[in-house]
Amino acid sequence: MKDVNPVYRIITVRTAQASLGALAAHWLLRWPLTGPHALGLFLTPALCLYFAFVFVARWSWGLPILTRFATKEKRVSLTFDDGPSPEATPAILDILAAFGVHATFFVLGEAVEKSPSLLRRIIAEGHTVGLHGNQHHPFVLLSNREVRGEIERAQEAVRRACPEATVSPWLRPPHGF
């Protein structure tokens, strides 16, 4: 049991707590355990299990999802997504520069179109750029053609903002799936 991901334990405990809480609410409010009021008794553990499978399950939805690389060195990769953002990205870049640290920025095409100079600064300061889609739509809800369009529009936005940019082959799907 030692090699079990601690997140599984947290989700198991939270699922049990939420389920018992929903059952206690039904008892206190004297709601019947059937009919529309019982929907919460089903939805509470179902949503908890959903998050367990989406965010911590070892299998992926057909895509190789990497969270670790085996290396001989002790390293940590810093990554940021949903930008570039005029509110957050300059401060992040300043802090990274102050410590001489590089990171990977998973950018949204629409954010790049709004702030192309921030993308150019990210690249000029030696950071890696990956894609996070164009409009942050959850890919799991899109058709293959729509996912391809999201990726291609994001790539095009990066090319227009910084033609010399090299985009890494990494993609961070919005919402983690």
mmCIF file of C-alpha atoms in Angstrom:
data_model
loop_
_atom_site.group_PDB
_atom_site.id
_atom_site.type_symbol
_atom_site.label_atom_id
_atom_site.label_comp_id
_atom_site.label_asym_id
_atom_site.label_seq_id
_atom_site.Cartn_x
_atom_site.Cartn_y
_atom_site.Cartn_z
ATOM 1 C CA MET A 1 0.000 0.000 0.000
ATOM 2 C CA LYS A 2 3.076 2.287 0.293
ATOM 3 C CA ASP A 3 3.301 2.916 -3.454
ATOM 4 C CA VAL A 4 -0.284 4.184 -3.737
ATOM 5 C CA ASN A 5 -0.454 7.732 -5.013
ATOM 6 C CA PRO A 6 -1.408 9.960 -2.028
ATOM 7 C CA VAL A 7 -3.955 11.736 -4.211
ATOM 8 C CA TYR A 8 -5.951 8.493 -4.388
ATOM 9 C CA ARG A 9 -6.142 8.444 -0.601
ATOM 10 C CA ILE A 10 -7.301 12.056 -0.502
ATOM 11 C CA ILE A 11 -9.984 11.441 -3.120
ATOM 12 C CA THR A 12 -11.143 8.278 -1.349
ATOM 13 C CA VAL A 13 -11.462 10.113 1.970
ATOM 14 C CA ARG A 14 -13.173 13.123 0.369
ATOM 15 C CA THR A 15 -15.585 10.845 -1.522
ATOM 16 C CA ALA A 16 -16.525 9.101 1.719
ATOM 17 C CA GLN A 17 -16.899 12.440 3.542
ATOM 18 C CA ALA A 18 -19.034 13.954 0.775
ATOM 19 C CA SER A 19 -21.219 10.847 0.550
ATOM 20 C CA LEU A 20 -21.754 10.733 4.314
ATOM 21 C CA GLY A 21 -22.447 14.476 4.311
ATOM 22 C CA ALA A 22 -25.101 14.078 1.601
ATOM 23 C CA LEU A 23 -26.659 11.176 3.519
ATOM 24 C CA ALA A 24 -26.667 13.239 6.748
ATOM 25 C CA ALA A 25 -28.321 16.157 4.947
ATOM 26 C CA HIS A 26 -31.032 13.807 3.681
ATOM 27 C CA TRP A 27 -31.583 12.480 7.190
ATOM 28 C CA LEU A 28 -31.636 15.942 8.821
ATOM 29 C CA LEU A 29 -33.982 17.388 6.204
ATOM 30 C CA ARG A 30 -36.075 14.218 6.249
ATOM 31 C CA TRP A 31 -35.839 13.890 2.504
ATOM 32 C CA PRO A 32 -36.782 10.531 1.060
ATOM 33 C CA LEU A 33 -33.981 8.396 -0.341
ATOM 34 C CA THR A 34 -35.830 8.200 -3.646
ATOM 35 C CA GLY A 35 -36.951 10.770 -6.185
ATOM 36 C CA PRO A 36 -35.206 14.001 -7.184
ATOM 37 C CA HIS A 37 -33.793 14.601 -3.683
ATOM 38 C CA ALA A 38 -31.777 11.381 -3.944
ATOM 39 C CA LEU A 39 -29.903 12.681 -6.975
ATOM 40 C CA GLY A 40 -27.304 14.267 -4.690
ATOM 41 C CA LEU A 41 -26.607 10.909 -3.086
ATOM 42 C CA PHE A 42 -25.653 9.569 -6.483
ATOM 43 C CA LEU A 43 -23.935 12.693 -7.888
ATOM 44 C CA THR A 44 -21.649 13.357 -4.922
ATOM 45 C CA PRO A 45 -19.610 10.132 -5.094
ATOM 46 C CA ALA A 46 -19.938 10.033 -8.898
ATOM 47 C CA LEU A 47 -18.310 13.479 -9.235
ATOM 48 C CA CYS A 48 -15.554 12.569 -6.782
ATOM 49 C CA LEU A 49 -14.782 9.385 -8.721
ATOM 50 C CA TYR A 50 -14.897 11.330 -11.988
ATOM 51 C CA PHE A 51 -12.164 13.657 -10.706
ATOM 52 C CA ALA A 52 -10.146 10.667 -9.541
ATOM 53 C CA PHE A 53 -10.190 9.175 -13.032
ATOM 54 C CA VAL A 54 -9.619 12.430 -14.888
ATOM 55 C CA PHE A 55 -6.818 13.833 -12.773
ATOM 56 C CA VAL A 56 -4.985 10.941 -11.160
ATOM 57 C CA ALA A 57 -5.776 7.722 -13.010
ATOM 58 C CA ARG A 58 -2.753 6.012 -14.512
ATOM 59 C CA TRP A 59 -4.479 5.605 -17.885
ATOM 60 C CA SER A 60 -5.206 8.467 -20.211
ATOM 61 C CA TRP A 61 -7.901 9.133 -22.776
ATOM 62 C CA GLY A 62 -5.840 7.848 -25.658
ATOM 63 C CA LEU A 63 -3.069 10.414 -25.229
ATOM 64 C CA PRO A 64 0.240 9.810 -23.477
ATOM 65 C CA ILE A 65 0.100 12.069 -20.446
ATOM 66 C CA LEU A 66 3.524 12.611 -18.948
ATOM 67 C CA THR A 67 4.041 13.819 -15.417
ATOM 68 C CA ARG A 68 7.569 12.496 -14.833
ATOM 69 C CA PHE A 69 10.712 11.729 -16.729
ATOM 70 C CA ALA A 70 13.343 9.339 -15.492
ATOM 71 C CA THR A 71 16.636 11.226 -15.259
ATOM 72 C CA LYS A 72 19.873 10.767 -13.381
ATOM 73 C CA GLU A 73 19.703 14.381 -12.273
ATOM 74 C CA LYS A 74 17.410 15.834 -9.656
ATOM 75 C CA ARG A 75 15.296 18.286 -11.652
ATOM 76 C CA VAL A 76 11.967 20.029 -11.461
ATOM 77 C CA SER A 77 10.195 21.489 -14.472
ATOM 78 C CA LEU A 78 8.278 24.696 -13.980
ATOM 79 C CA THR A 79 5.318 25.114 -16.287
ATOM 80 C CA PHE A 80 2.681 27.790 -16.682
ATOM 81 C CA ASP A 81 -0.462 27.755 -18.772
ATOM 82 C CA ASP A 82 -3.429 29.891 -19.849
ATOM 83 C CA GLY A 83 -1.286 32.833 -20.940
ATOM 84 C CA PRO A 84 0.434 34.937 -21.818
ATOM 85 C CA SER A 85 -1.420 37.279 -19.529
ATOM 86 C CA PRO A 86 -0.581 40.975 -19.083
ATOM 87 C CA GLU A 87 -1.595 40.633 -15.427
ATOM 88 C CA ALA A 88 0.560 37.625 -14.468
ATOM 89 C CA THR A 89 3.184 36.808 -17.103
ATOM 90 C CA PRO A 90 5.477 39.874 -16.639
ATOM 91 C CA ALA A 91 5.731 39.216 -12.897
ATOM 92 C CA ILE A 92 6.434 35.522 -13.486
ATOM 93 C CA LEU A 93 9.116 36.376 -16.048
ATOM 94 C CA ASP A 94 10.716 38.897 -13.667
ATOM 95 C CA ILE A 95 10.898 36.311 -10.861
ATOM 96 C CA LEU A 96 12.304 33.627 -13.172
ATOM 97 C CA ALA A 97 14.929 36.083 -14.467
ATOM 98 C CA ALA A 98 15.894 37.123 -10.932
ATOM 99 C CA PHE A 99 16.698 33.500 -10.088
ATOM 100 C CA GLY A 100 18.121 32.519 -13.485
ATOM 101 C CA VAL A 101 15.435 29.871 -13.972
ATOM 102 C CA HIS A 102 13.778 28.785 -17.194
ATOM 103 C CA ALA A 103 10.261 27.421 -17.576
ATOM 104 C CA THR A 104 7.832 26.174 -20.178
ATOM 105 C CA PHE A 105 4.851 28.363 -21.018
ATOM 106 C CA PHE A 106 1.851 26.548 -22.483
ATOM 107 C CA VAL A 107 0.152 29.361 -24.366
ATOM 108 C CA LEU A 108 -3.369 29.919 -25.629
ATOM 109 C CA GLY A 109 -3.655 31.176 -29.198
ATOM 110 C CA GLU A 110 -6.200 33.851 -28.308
ATOM 111 C CA ALA A 111 -3.992 35.124 -25.457
ATOM 112 C CA VAL A 112 -0.994 35.284 -27.811
ATOM 113 C CA GLU A 113 -3.075 37.340 -30.270
ATOM 114 C CA LYS A 114 -3.941 39.814 -27.485
ATOM 115 C CA SER A 115 -0.382 40.038 -26.122
ATOM 116 C CA PRO A 116 2.125 39.129 -28.849
ATOM 117 C CA SER A 117 4.889 41.156 -27.187
ATOM 118 C CA LEU A 118 4.662 38.924 -24.110
ATOM 119 C CA LEU A 119 5.195 35.832 -26.240
ATOM 120 C CA ARG A 120 8.227 37.498 -27.818
ATOM 121 C CA ARG A 121 9.581 38.302 -24.337
ATOM 122 C CA ILE A 122 9.053 34.689 -23.188
ATOM 123 C CA ILE A 123 11.065 33.457 -26.173
ATOM 124 C CA ALA A 124 13.729 36.181 -25.939
ATOM 125 C CA GLU A 125 14.385 35.250 -22.303
ATOM 126 C CA GLY A 126 15.066 31.632 -23.270
ATOM 127 C CA HIS A 127 11.913 29.927 -22.086
ATOM 128 C CA THR A 128 10.217 27.060 -23.897
ATOM 129 C CA VAL A 129 6.805 27.525 -25.506
ATOM 130 C CA GLY A 130 4.221 24.758 -25.746
ATOM 131 C CA LEU A 131 0.578 24.891 -26.760
ATOM 132 C CA HIS A 132 -2.523 24.896 -24.565
ATOM 133 C CA GLY A 133 -5.099 25.191 -27.339
ATOM 134 C CA ASN A 134 -6.620 28.271 -28.838
ATOM 135 C CA GLN A 135 -9.578 29.135 -26.589
ATOM 136 C CA HIS A 136 -9.203 26.789 -23.587
ATOM 137 C CA HIS A 137 -12.026 24.480 -24.695
ATOM 138 C CA PRO A 138 -11.850 21.053 -23.005
ATOM 139 C CA PHE A 139 -10.629 18.771 -25.790
ATOM 140 C CA VAL A 140 -12.591 15.833 -24.418
ATOM 141 C CA LEU A 141 -15.791 17.633 -25.437
ATOM 142 C CA LEU A 142 -14.608 18.360 -28.998
ATOM 143 C CA SER A 143 -14.450 16.268 -32.141
ATOM 144 C CA ASN A 144 -11.051 15.284 -33.555
ATOM 145 C CA ARG A 145 -11.467 17.947 -36.251
ATOM 146 C CA GLU A 146 -12.234 20.625 -33.640
ATOM 147 C CA VAL A 147 -9.221 19.611 -31.520
ATOM 148 C CA ARG A 148 -6.990 19.786 -34.586
ATOM 149 C CA GLY A 149 -8.419 23.249 -35.342
ATOM 150 C CA GLU A 150 -7.719 24.419 -31.771
ATOM 151 C CA ILE A 151 -4.112 23.298 -32.065
ATOM 152 C CA GLU A 152 -3.594 24.696 -35.563
ATOM 153 C CA ARG A 153 -5.090 28.093 -34.646
ATOM 154 C CA ALA A 154 -2.807 28.271 -31.592
ATOM 155 C CA GLN A 155 0.240 27.363 -33.711
ATOM 156 C CA GLU A 156 -0.697 30.018 -36.258
ATOM 157 C CA ALA A 157 -1.093 32.667 -33.532
ATOM 158 C CA VAL A 158 2.411 31.856 -32.265
ATOM 159 C CA ARG A 159 3.851 31.996 -35.805
ATOM 160 C CA ARG A 160 2.226 35.394 -36.467
ATOM 161 C CA ALA A 161 3.430 36.847 -33.154
ATOM 162 C CA CYS A 162 6.966 35.505 -33.433
ATOM 163 C CA PRO A 163 7.893 33.896 -36.777
ATOM 164 C CA GLU A 164 11.257 32.703 -35.445
ATOM 165 C CA ALA A 165 9.637 30.926 -32.486
ATOM 166 C CA THR A 166 10.181 27.232 -32.044
ATOM 167 C CA VAL A 167 7.168 25.633 -30.419
ATOM 168 C CA SER A 168 7.952 22.515 -28.433
ATOM 169 C CA PRO A 169 6.106 19.333 -29.368
ATOM 170 C CA TRP A 170 4.410 19.407 -25.969
ATOM 171 C CA LEU A 171 0.719 20.088 -25.640
ATOM 172 C CA ARG A 172 -1.026 20.644 -22.332
ATOM 173 C CA PRO A 173 -4.698 19.914 -22.986
ATOM 174 C CA PRO A 174 -7.064 22.380 -21.305
ATOM 175 C CA HIS A 175 -8.514 21.082 -18.030
ATOM 176 C CA GLY A 176 -6.023 18.228 -18.033
ATOM 177 C CA PHE A 177 -7.712 15.971 -20.564
#
